[in-house]
Amino acid sequence: MQPFTVVTGIAAPLLRANIDTGTIIPSRFMRSRSINMGEKMFSDWRYNLDGSENPEFVLNRAPYREATIMLSGTNFGCGSSREAAVYALLRFGITCVIAPSFGEIFTENALQNGLLPLILPEEVVASLVNADDPTLTVDLHACVVRTPDGREIGFSIAPDRRMALLEGLDETALIQRYTADIDAFRAADQNRRPWLYQR
Amino acid sequence: MTPRSLFDKIWDSHVVRQLAEDRFLISVDRHLLHEATSRDAFDGLRRRGLAPKSTAATFAVVDHDVSTLSGRTWDSYSPAAERISAMQENCQAFGIDLIDVNDPRQGICHVISPELGITLPGITLVCGDSHTATSGGLGAWAWGIGTTEIERVLATQALILRKPKTMRVNFNGTLHPGVYAKDLILYFIGQYGIAIGGGTAVEYAGSAIRALPVEARLTICNMSIEFGARSGLIAPDDVTYQYLAGRAHAPAGADWEAAVAQWRALPSDPGAGFDREIDIDCSAIRPQITWGTSPQDVIAIDAPIPDPGGAELERRGPMQNSLSYMDLTPGMTMEGLKIDFAFIGSCTNSRLSDLEIAAGIVRGRKVADGVTAIIVPGSTPVKRAAEAAGLDRVFRDAGFQWRESGCSMCQTLGGDSVPPGQRSISTTNRNFEGRQGPQARTHLASPAMVAAAAVTGRITDIRKLPAIGG
């Protein structure tokens, strides 16, 4: 997994609540490896029905086309389990979403891919919106967000999740270290519930 | 001994090892795969040079993006052919039994898992799909996972988890005529909002749940994710065991007796603790219909659309967005609103009992002019059973399209979608913007309400639809 340490970049404000993963990447763009999911991210908002860009949408405006951070509303990434929502954000270039809360499956998927789902209260997220200088620094070492006017806003994240992101931990490899435990568990369980181990 | 909940018991019996204060290695009993989210997981196995740890625990089906048109083949809907073909090749390469498009067992993963007895009480079951909680209706702990976790389960049959908080929702009392499982769960989400279940495993209990047949229990559990709960469970009982007996992957013979004896110990002990407990009086529930673009934007069919000005501050913006997208105004009732599409299908409401309820309303009536009405049975076995009971004739005679099984119009798959600006009433689970197609407008309701709207052409109070010939 790609580690997440420090990112400095443009923060795009999309302050809507309940942005679901199907809005981030509609299912029709998950079909083929030839589709650039970064281009199709937020497709229904970003493009008109004729395929032209919607000039009102934040990611179609300078400097937000180059955004690497997104500011959003509560319950970001609710809905479908599709990890493609995370792939789309990363492909676009966004490695951190700052929101008051996140969908649970989205959070897991983000953490597995080095995308930081950063939780801050709604009014603090709103205070990070700065049209004149939308550059933010997110520092996972120090657990702070730095603003252009010199503010430092602390955030919290579970220590194990922080370390996993900083190190780019491969959790599958971690589980494989416990293969003997898993095998012993399954052998004992097979005695208890033999029907689960046959087809 | 401390009284334990159903969830606690399943959790305790699946902990392989505690890794840290709040991190546990959990054994996964059964795993469902489908073509929409598994491709990268197989590629991950290849990169690591790994084989699946248990092909016996792994069940695969092509369901999401298949054509639902009569005479379909795996590549009838050409935009999906690449990933369906990848699914076929991956299952072949890794020795996984694939239920392919025209297999007689084929269907939506959350419909076939109970139907084939893949889902069993007390098991851990995962799938790369957020509606995996459906299987909780049989007393399984079932939850949706992402693609990295699919790869992990294929490789290890285990996941590292934090223990979720628990919540119990008691549905008490009896249901009024015209009120179904779908109305119960929509009502709950409307009352408590889409954030209430975040981080919890939910148990549904109470006299109304006990009185529900298994298929209706599956509908309730299906929508757990719509209020943030990754899993939803209902304690198994004799209704559950009757449903499961004789199913293909359920235990048989002496194993069956041993299994039922174990399952009888699963229900929550008296006095079991929950982090939160909520009581719902079912006598207050009328047929439900969503008006907005979130499942919490739901009202009784005879209630007015709420005014965002009267809502909690943080709900106002989303409600305004909903009203604008849906082209509706506060104060109006949904009754009488013209519809363009009526869709009966999805892992929420596409089982035989759903089709029977719908057919009971459609029988002797015609689909209204200007309405496209589509039935997509949840599985090929559901379709065959409905045909054996003559339900297909009822629907076809009325002017419904009678399709093959798949996810279809629930989320713009297999070539099925609602055109921009058109209004759909649907038995599905999500009314999100664009869910049924770009700029499509979706109203969620029970199969009875969708059937009634299909024949009247308008959103209709099912309780007011006159009986045919009566």
XYZ file of C-alpha atoms in Angstrom:
669
model
C 0.000 0.000 0.000
C 1.096 3.572 -0.764
C 1.989 5.262 2.537
C 0.383 8.544 3.555
C 2.648 10.944 5.431
C 2.358 14.631 4.555
C 0.420 16.227 1.718
C 0.420 19.892 0.748
C -1.960 20.949 -1.966
C -5.166 22.553 -3.151
C -8.221 21.707 -1.017
C -11.440 21.606 -3.039
C -14.627 22.387 -1.073
C -17.598 20.114 -1.849
C -19.531 20.756 1.334
C -22.531 18.506 0.801
C -23.671 15.918 3.281
C -24.145 12.232 2.392
C -22.078 12.053 -0.785
C -22.401 8.369 -1.656
C -19.813 6.207 -3.366
C -22.070 5.809 -6.409
C -21.953 9.576 -6.873
C -18.175 9.531 -6.524
C -17.964 6.857 -9.224
C -21.170 5.704 -10.937
C -21.354 1.968 -11.594
C -21.215 2.385 -15.365
C -17.611 3.554 -15.091
C -16.422 0.488 -13.195
C -16.816 -1.884 -16.116
C -13.598 -1.647 -17.995
C -9.914 -1.267 -17.285
C -9.788 1.190 -20.186
C -11.872 3.743 -18.258
C -9.945 6.475 -16.434
C -11.915 6.665 -13.183
C -10.248 9.960 -12.290
C -11.873 11.544 -15.319
C -15.244 9.990 -14.480
C -15.207 10.865 -10.765
C -18.356 12.809 -9.759
C -19.422 12.414 -13.379
C -23.094 13.301 -12.902
C -22.175 16.608 -11.269
C -19.025 17.354 -13.206
C -20.411 16.880 -16.713
C -23.648 17.844 -18.411
C -25.734 15.171 -20.123
C -24.079 16.030 -23.463
C -20.656 15.298 -21.934
C -19.559 18.933 -21.695
C -18.117 20.210 -18.422
C -20.427 21.833 -15.909
C -18.534 25.097 -15.268
C -20.260 25.506 -11.885
C -18.793 22.322 -10.431
C -15.845 22.931 -8.146
C -13.442 20.482 -9.789
C -13.962 22.208 -13.145
C -12.672 25.521 -11.787
C -9.077 26.652 -11.365
C -7.262 25.995 -9.106
C -9.400 23.059 -7.929
C -8.668 21.000 -11.039
C -5.367 20.295 -9.314
C -6.906 19.458 -5.930
C -5.175 16.871 -3.775
C -7.424 17.372 -0.737
C -11.224 17.475 -0.604
C -13.376 19.175 2.037
C -16.817 17.652 2.381
C -19.935 17.142 4.491
C -21.065 14.491 6.969
C -21.322 10.824 6.007
C -18.936 11.096 3.034
C -18.707 7.795 1.140
C -21.960 6.301 2.385
C -23.785 3.667 0.337
C -22.197 1.085 -1.916
C -19.098 -0.827 -0.791
C -17.275 -0.080 -4.046
C -13.570 0.445 -3.426
C -13.577 2.038 -6.882
C -14.701 5.260 -5.157
C -11.298 5.357 -3.488
C -9.527 4.397 -6.716
C -11.303 7.269 -8.498
C -10.272 9.839 -5.875
C -6.671 8.634 -5.952
C -6.590 8.539 -9.735
C -7.791 12.144 -9.794
C -5.044 12.974 -7.326
C -6.966 13.344 -4.057
C -5.224 11.575 -1.180
C -7.098 13.112 1.755
C -10.787 13.858 2.327
C -11.634 16.041 5.335
C -15.216 15.637 6.562
C -17.205 15.459 9.824
C -17.924 11.736 9.320
C -17.485 8.940 6.791
C -19.282 5.793 5.688
C -17.793 2.811 7.486
C -16.909 0.709 4.434
C -15.480 3.760 2.661
C -13.236 4.378 5.666
C -11.875 0.832 5.514
C -11.356 1.043 1.768
C -9.600 4.404 2.055
C -7.247 3.109 4.749
C -6.367 0.083 2.612
C -5.217 2.363 -0.208
C -3.333 5.149 1.528
C -6.147 7.701 1.339
C -6.631 9.524 4.647
C -10.266 9.972 5.771
C -9.688 12.879 8.149
C -12.446 13.701 10.644
C -12.985 17.271 11.839
C -16.158 18.967 13.132
C -18.387 20.554 10.500
C -17.609 24.147 11.524
C -13.876 23.445 11.429
C -14.152 21.922 7.941
C -16.067 25.032 6.862
C -13.330 27.236 8.347
C -10.757 25.535 6.109
C -12.460 26.815 2.964
C -10.344 29.679 1.659
C -11.017 30.886 -1.883
C -8.013 33.245 -1.873
C -5.482 30.633 -0.903
C -6.936 27.124 -0.879
C -3.647 25.414 -0.043
C -3.585 23.152 3.008
C -0.986 20.879 4.511
C -2.098 17.646 6.150
C 0.647 16.204 8.322
C -0.069 12.713 9.616
C 3.195 12.589 11.575
C 2.104 15.523 13.704
C -1.653 14.952 13.236
C -2.261 18.565 12.257
C -3.761 20.463 9.354
C -1.879 23.694 8.550
C -3.588 26.624 6.847
C -1.964 29.396 4.761
C -2.622 31.907 7.558
C -0.589 29.858 9.986
C -3.297 28.049 11.916
C -2.581 24.524 13.095
C -5.626 22.347 13.627
C -5.075 19.075 15.405
C -6.975 15.936 14.445
C -7.155 12.475 15.921
C -7.002 9.046 14.333
C -6.692 5.610 15.917
C -2.965 4.977 16.577
C -2.923 1.675 14.684
C -4.569 3.274 11.663
C -2.122 6.151 11.762
C 0.839 3.794 11.856
C -0.600 1.635 9.071
C -0.918 4.707 6.836
C 2.510 6.094 7.694
C 4.159 2.740 7.013
C 1.957 1.675 4.100
C 1.227 -1.487 6.061
C 0.172 -4.572 4.136
C -2.548 -6.021 6.375
C -2.826 -9.192 4.319
C 0.814 -9.947 5.045
C 0.134 -9.172 8.709
C -2.713 -11.715 8.810
C -0.527 -14.273 7.083
C 1.764 -14.158 10.089
C -1.107 -15.737 12.017
C -1.726 -18.553 9.538
C -1.002 -21.176 12.185
C -3.638 -19.623 14.495
C -6.168 -19.521 11.669
C -5.490 -23.141 10.738
C -5.813 -24.274 14.349
C -9.053 -22.323 14.719
C -10.488 -23.826 11.554
C -9.463 -27.382 12.525
C -11.232 -27.065 15.878
C -14.221 -25.426 14.265
C -14.465 -28.213 11.702
C -15.074 -30.652 14.553
C -17.835 -28.406 15.858
C -19.442 -27.503 12.520
C -18.297 -30.071 9.926
C -21.048 -29.055 7.507
C -19.362 -25.710 6.834
C -16.233 -27.359 5.480
C -17.740 -29.427 2.701
C -19.661 -28.592 -0.468
C -22.325 -16.070 32.994
C -22.937 -12.607 31.532
C -25.975 -12.606 29.273
C -24.909 -12.270 25.649
C -26.625 -10.987 22.533
C -26.953 -12.927 19.280
C -24.161 -10.780 17.885
C -21.928 -11.315 20.928
C -22.287 -15.080 20.559
C -21.343 -15.085 16.888
C -18.462 -12.700 17.563
C -17.119 -14.804 20.438
C -17.209 -17.985 18.379
C -15.210 -16.408 15.528
C -12.346 -14.700 17.332
C -9.156 -16.432 16.188
C -6.943 -14.173 18.259
C -6.986 -10.790 19.908
C -4.263 -8.654 18.323
C -4.604 -5.452 20.347
C -7.048 -3.928 22.800
C -9.657 -3.291 20.113
C -8.364 -5.336 17.184
C -9.356 -8.933 16.618
C -8.584 -11.541 13.998
C -11.991 -12.891 12.941
C -12.577 -16.105 11.012
C -14.799 -15.861 7.937
C -17.029 -18.884 7.313
C -18.439 -18.148 3.873
C -17.648 -15.657 1.143
C -19.759 -14.531 -1.809
C -18.148 -13.130 -4.938
C -19.727 -11.330 -7.877
C -18.303 -9.789 -11.015
C -18.599 -6.105 -10.067
C -16.079 -5.912 -7.216
C -13.833 -9.009 -7.319
C -11.586 -8.553 -10.347
C -8.848 -6.567 -8.619
C -8.911 -9.022 -5.698
C -8.049 -11.924 -8.011
C -5.272 -9.864 -9.549
C -3.999 -9.184 -6.046
C -3.818 -12.935 -5.379
C -1.855 -13.353 -8.594
C 0.602 -10.623 -7.626
C 1.183 -12.352 -4.308
C 1.349 -15.795 -5.876
C -1.430 -17.034 -3.591
C -4.290 -19.490 -4.053
C -7.670 -19.174 -2.295
C -7.440 -20.644 1.195
C -10.823 -22.355 0.893
C -12.669 -22.810 -2.356
C -15.297 -24.734 -0.352
C -16.075 -21.504 1.526
C -16.226 -19.384 -1.619
C -19.337 -18.984 -3.761
C -19.344 -16.941 -6.955
C -22.132 -15.627 -9.143
C -22.577 -13.325 -12.108
C -25.431 -11.046 -11.112
C -24.720 -7.322 -11.122
C -24.217 -6.267 -14.693
C -25.920 -9.030 -16.679
C -28.577 -8.324 -19.252
C -32.047 -9.146 -17.921
C -33.552 -9.509 -21.388
C -35.046 -12.818 -22.465
C -32.576 -15.085 -24.280
C -29.579 -13.343 -22.760
C -26.073 -14.726 -22.785
C -23.095 -13.628 -20.666
C -22.142 -10.999 -23.222
C -25.587 -9.800 -24.366
C -24.933 -6.506 -22.642
C -21.626 -5.746 -24.321
C -20.340 -2.955 -22.009
C -20.250 -5.530 -19.168
C -18.619 -8.308 -21.182
C -15.072 -7.407 -20.140
C -15.661 -7.864 -16.439
C -17.982 -10.847 -16.779
C -15.374 -12.536 -18.923
C -12.737 -11.690 -16.291
C -14.966 -13.270 -13.625
C -15.291 -16.464 -15.667
C -11.548 -16.650 -16.260
C -10.681 -15.880 -12.635
C -13.047 -18.495 -11.200
C -11.731 -21.040 -13.677
C -8.106 -20.209 -12.874
C -8.579 -20.325 -9.089
C -10.877 -23.356 -8.949
C -13.976 -21.527 -7.724
C -17.400 -22.841 -8.695
C -19.029 -20.008 -10.667
C -22.789 -19.710 -10.968
C -22.763 -18.250 -14.460
C -25.444 -16.269 -16.276
C -27.539 -19.172 -17.476
C -26.948 -21.517 -14.548
C -30.325 -22.556 -13.060
C -29.069 -21.365 -9.630
C -28.211 -17.864 -10.897
C -29.541 -14.771 -9.182
C -28.672 -11.708 -7.123
C -26.028 -12.808 -4.616
C -28.117 -11.777 -1.585
C -31.135 -13.631 -2.942
C -29.363 -16.873 -3.813
C -27.265 -17.014 -0.657
C -30.290 -17.743 1.571
C -32.002 -19.659 -1.231
C -29.108 -22.111 -1.622
C -28.500 -22.400 2.109
C -25.125 -20.673 1.766
C -26.345 -18.340 4.495
C -26.799 -20.210 7.784
C -27.511 -19.057 11.332
C -24.474 -18.192 13.406
C -21.999 -17.947 10.540
C -19.785 -15.081 9.469
C -20.461 -14.205 5.858
C -18.884 -11.463 3.767
C -19.320 -10.175 0.233
C -18.017 -7.216 -1.698
C -21.378 -5.535 -1.593
C -22.935 -3.248 0.993
C -26.242 -5.154 1.044
C -24.615 -8.304 2.412
C -26.455 -7.655 5.701
C -29.487 -9.155 3.928
C -28.318 -12.582 5.082
C -28.690 -11.454 8.695
C -32.361 -12.285 8.286
C -31.400 -15.922 8.881
C -29.299 -15.142 11.951
C -25.941 -14.843 10.207
C -23.487 -12.044 10.919
C -23.069 -10.779 7.375
C -21.397 -7.590 6.220
C -20.141 -5.854 3.114
C -16.437 -5.407 2.403
C -14.238 -3.665 -0.152
C -12.068 -5.263 -2.802
C -8.842 -5.276 -0.754
C -10.729 -7.152 1.951
C -12.088 -9.586 -0.658
C -8.506 -10.392 -1.589
C -7.662 -10.777 2.098
C -10.553 -13.183 2.736
C -9.667 -15.203 -0.355
C -6.072 -15.432 0.867
C -6.658 -16.052 4.579
C -10.382 -16.656 5.397
C -9.928 -13.990 8.066
C -10.146 -10.242 8.634
C -8.872 -7.871 11.308
C -11.810 -6.059 12.887
C -12.790 -3.776 15.722
C -15.733 -5.028 17.734
C -18.747 -2.955 16.679
C -21.168 -1.465 19.155
C -24.571 -3.113 19.259
C -28.079 -1.789 18.861
C -31.424 -3.561 19.153
C -34.517 -2.304 17.374
C -37.739 -3.845 18.666
C -40.641 -3.741 16.235
C -43.643 -4.335 18.467
C -47.281 -4.959 17.636
C -49.064 -5.998 14.471
C -48.986 -4.488 11.005
C -51.984 -2.734 9.493
C -53.235 -4.023 6.123
C -51.094 -2.604 3.305
C -48.016 -2.350 5.531
C -45.058 -4.634 4.792
C -41.470 -5.271 5.901
C -40.259 -2.546 3.525
C -42.501 -0.028 5.261
C -41.115 -1.034 8.664
C -37.523 -0.431 7.738
C -38.244 2.762 5.775
C -40.266 4.091 8.699
C -37.425 3.354 11.098
C -34.905 5.160 8.871
C -37.312 8.083 8.514
C -37.735 8.375 12.275
C -34.102 7.960 13.319
C -32.108 9.089 10.272
C -29.340 7.602 8.198
C -26.594 8.052 10.802
C -28.227 6.111 13.648
C -26.550 2.787 12.844
C -22.996 4.007 12.228
C -20.437 1.630 13.696
C -23.028 -0.791 15.041
C -24.259 -4.319 14.496
C -28.041 -4.116 14.705
C -30.404 -6.793 15.949
C -34.043 -6.562 14.879
C -36.421 -8.087 17.381
C -39.948 -7.791 18.726
C -43.274 -9.427 18.078
C -43.651 -7.967 14.580
C -40.300 -9.425 13.496
C -41.204 -12.834 14.956
C -44.394 -12.795 12.901
C -42.558 -12.126 9.631
C -41.677 -14.916 7.204
C -37.999 -15.308 6.322
C -38.193 -13.404 3.031
C -39.604 -10.339 4.797
C -36.874 -10.587 7.449
C -34.311 -10.502 4.640
C -35.895 -7.261 3.384
C -35.523 -5.657 6.819
C -31.862 -6.666 7.209
C -31.108 -5.668 3.615
C -31.521 -1.974 4.350
C -29.292 -1.883 7.456
C -26.537 -0.147 5.509
C -28.962 2.641 4.570
C -28.746 3.899 8.151
C -25.040 3.220 8.421
C -25.089 -0.232 10.036
C -22.756 -2.640 8.318
C -24.684 -5.655 9.581
C -28.220 -6.410 10.748
C -29.350 -9.644 12.369
C -32.546 -11.436 13.314
C -32.407 -14.350 15.744
C -33.146 -17.711 14.122
C -36.300 -19.579 15.141
C -38.493 -22.396 13.828
C -39.484 -20.202 10.866
C -35.786 -20.002 9.972
C -35.212 -23.751 10.307
C -38.256 -24.604 8.208
C -36.979 -22.270 5.521
C -33.477 -23.751 5.514
C -34.269 -27.465 5.705
C -33.259 -29.233 2.513
C -31.475 -26.262 0.906
C -28.457 -27.185 -1.227
C -25.656 -25.976 1.049
C -27.463 -26.352 4.376
C -26.445 -29.269 6.607
C -28.334 -32.506 6.065
C -29.061 -35.708 8.008
C -27.313 -35.992 11.374
C -25.511 -32.713 10.654
C -28.871 -30.975 10.384
C -29.923 -32.075 13.859
C -26.576 -31.041 15.326
C -26.705 -27.703 13.554
C -30.232 -26.882 14.730
C -29.236 -27.757 18.281
C -26.381 -25.233 18.039
C -28.580 -22.614 16.377
C -31.168 -22.833 19.165
C -28.555 -21.403 21.529
C -27.976 -18.327 19.355
C -30.839 -15.945 20.281
C -29.926 -13.108 22.652
C -30.077 -14.113 26.301
C -32.617 -12.369 28.520
C -30.868 -9.342 29.967
C -28.260 -9.153 27.189
C -26.857 -5.635 26.968
C -26.956 -3.368 23.921
C -25.271 -0.025 23.502
C -28.608 1.324 22.333
C -32.146 -0.035 22.274
C -35.070 1.437 20.339
C -38.735 0.447 20.427
C -40.988 0.918 17.417
C -44.764 0.756 17.703
C -45.852 -0.876 14.443
C -49.452 0.278 14.872
C -48.174 3.781 13.992
C -46.799 2.659 10.615
C -48.665 3.461 7.397
C -47.461 2.621 3.855
C -44.203 4.526 3.264
C -42.837 6.351 0.224
C -39.612 8.326 -0.180
C -39.818 11.863 -1.541
C -36.120 12.811 -1.636
C -32.687 11.485 -2.470
C -31.848 9.865 0.848
C -33.641 6.917 2.438
C -34.396 9.163 5.428
C -36.465 11.400 3.139
C -39.500 9.190 3.688
C -43.104 9.832 4.703
C -46.372 7.979 5.056
C -48.323 7.986 1.796
C -50.943 10.356 3.229
C -48.496 12.742 4.923
C -47.253 16.022 3.413
C -43.669 16.485 2.237
C -41.936 18.247 5.145
C -40.765 21.828 4.982
C -36.955 22.073 5.277
C -37.504 25.299 7.230
C -38.965 23.242 10.063
C -36.178 20.654 10.079
C -33.016 20.469 12.164
C -30.380 22.826 10.859
C -28.077 20.183 9.395
C -30.951 18.524 7.519
C -32.107 21.713 5.748
C -29.485 21.851 2.985
C -29.809 18.175 2.035
C -33.621 18.470 2.074
C -33.483 21.486 -0.255
C -31.170 19.553 -2.596
C -33.595 16.628 -2.518
C -36.644 18.755 -3.313
C -34.895 20.468 -6.175
C -33.571 17.224 -7.676
C -36.940 15.498 -7.312
C -38.890 18.546 -8.562
C -41.227 18.557 -5.562
C -42.412 21.202 -3.101
C -42.982 21.064 0.664
C -46.558 20.568 1.791
C -47.682 18.472 -1.161
C -48.580 14.821 -0.671
C -47.059 12.115 -2.824
C -50.430 10.598 -3.630
C -51.406 11.309 -7.241
C -47.896 12.113 -8.483
C -47.465 10.789 -12.055
C -44.786 8.173 -12.617
C -42.959 7.006 -15.748
C -41.392 3.778 -14.475
C -42.391 1.067 -12.016
C -39.638 -1.366 -11.070
C -40.016 -4.493 -8.963
C -36.676 -6.156 -8.281
C -33.345 -5.953 -6.376
C -31.943 -7.739 -3.332
C -34.449 -5.801 -1.215
C -37.738 -6.952 -2.740
C -37.590 -9.495 -5.552
C -38.369 -12.785 -3.856
C -41.357 -15.016 -4.528
C -43.438 -13.506 -1.714
C -42.773 -10.006 -3.095
C -43.963 -11.110 -6.533
C -47.031 -12.794 -5.018
C -47.999 -9.578 -3.237
C -47.506 -7.550 -6.415
C -49.433 -10.063 -8.514
C -52.331 -9.901 -6.076
C -52.664 -6.209 -6.876
C -52.001 -6.440 -10.608
C -54.349 -9.366 -11.309
C -57.209 -8.214 -13.528
C -55.663 -4.769 -14.106
C -53.519 -3.158 -16.807
C -50.341 -1.120 -16.564
C -51.352 2.528 -17.018
C -50.655 4.272 -20.335
C -47.247 5.857 -20.451
C -45.798 3.710 -17.666
C -42.919 1.303 -18.273
C -43.375 -1.493 -15.737
C -40.617 -4.040 -15.244
C -40.289 -7.113 -13.044
C -36.836 -8.565 -12.509
C -37.104 -11.659 -10.297
C -34.313 -11.882 -7.729
C -33.108 -15.238 -8.990
C -33.683 -17.771 -11.701
C -35.295 -20.132 -9.133
C -37.637 -17.307 -8.065
C -38.520 -16.749 -11.715
C -39.212 -20.449 -12.302
C -41.320 -20.703 -9.140
C -43.308 -17.629 -10.113
C -43.894 -19.073 -13.564
C -45.021 -22.388 -12.069
C -47.562 -20.430 -10.016
C -48.744 -18.515 -13.092
C -47.589 -15.140 -11.787
C -45.745 -14.370 -15.016
C -49.081 -14.560 -16.872
C -50.625 -12.080 -14.460
C -47.800 -9.621 -15.006
C -47.479 -10.129 -18.764
C -51.233 -9.860 -19.316
C -51.173 -6.559 -17.459
C -48.374 -5.225 -19.638
C -45.368 -5.699 -17.350
C -42.036 -6.751 -18.795
C -41.090 -10.118 -17.291
C -37.294 -10.303 -17.186
C -34.412 -12.583 -16.262
C -32.671 -12.151 -12.899
C -30.015 -9.541 -12.088
C -29.401 -6.239 -10.308
C -30.733 -4.295 -13.274
C -32.470 -0.989 -12.691
C -31.581 -0.825 -9.013
C -28.417 0.928 -10.099
C -28.227 1.362 -13.844
C -26.811 -2.082 -14.577
C -27.139 -4.636 -17.341
C -28.397 -1.943 -19.707
C -31.432 -1.021 -17.598
C -31.921 2.563 -16.471
C -34.441 5.361 -16.004
C -33.964 8.256 -18.473
C -33.021 11.749 -17.226
C -35.831 13.641 -15.519
C -38.194 10.663 -15.461
C -39.870 9.491 -12.305
C -39.625 5.933 -11.064
C -41.262 4.095 -8.199
C -39.060 1.235 -7.209
C -38.824 -1.623 -4.699
C -35.075 -1.049 -4.427
C -32.967 0.312 -1.554
C -31.424 3.596 -2.678
C -33.018 6.779 -3.967
C -29.663 8.543 -4.335
C -29.156 11.065 -7.118
C -28.327 9.221 -10.318
C -28.758 5.770 -8.790
C -31.228 4.604 -11.465
C -29.608 6.717 -14.167
C -28.252 10.260 -14.545
C -30.938 12.706 -13.337
C -33.459 9.895 -12.798
C -35.902 10.447 -9.907
C -36.499 7.465 -7.650
C -39.219 6.845 -5.070
C -38.680 3.820 -2.831
C -41.674 1.791 -1.691
C -42.956 -1.729 -1.050
C -43.818 -4.110 -3.911
C -47.518 -3.500 -3.187
C -47.134 0.254 -3.565
C -45.083 -0.123 -6.756
C -47.645 -2.500 -8.249
C -50.471 -0.089 -7.386
C -48.637 2.847 -8.984
C -47.910 0.784 -12.101
C -51.621 0.169 -12.726
C -52.852 3.648 -11.842
C -49.929 5.564 -13.360
C -49.677 7.603 -10.187
C -48.315 7.167 -6.713
C -51.232 5.535 -4.956
C -52.242 4.733 -1.412
C -52.415 0.954 -1.576
C -55.110 0.985 1.105
C -57.444 2.932 -1.205
C -57.072 0.756 -4.301
C -60.493 -0.866 -4.783
C -60.628 -4.666 -4.808
C -61.129 -6.111 -8.287
C -64.641 -7.493 -8.697
C -65.296 -6.800 -5.031
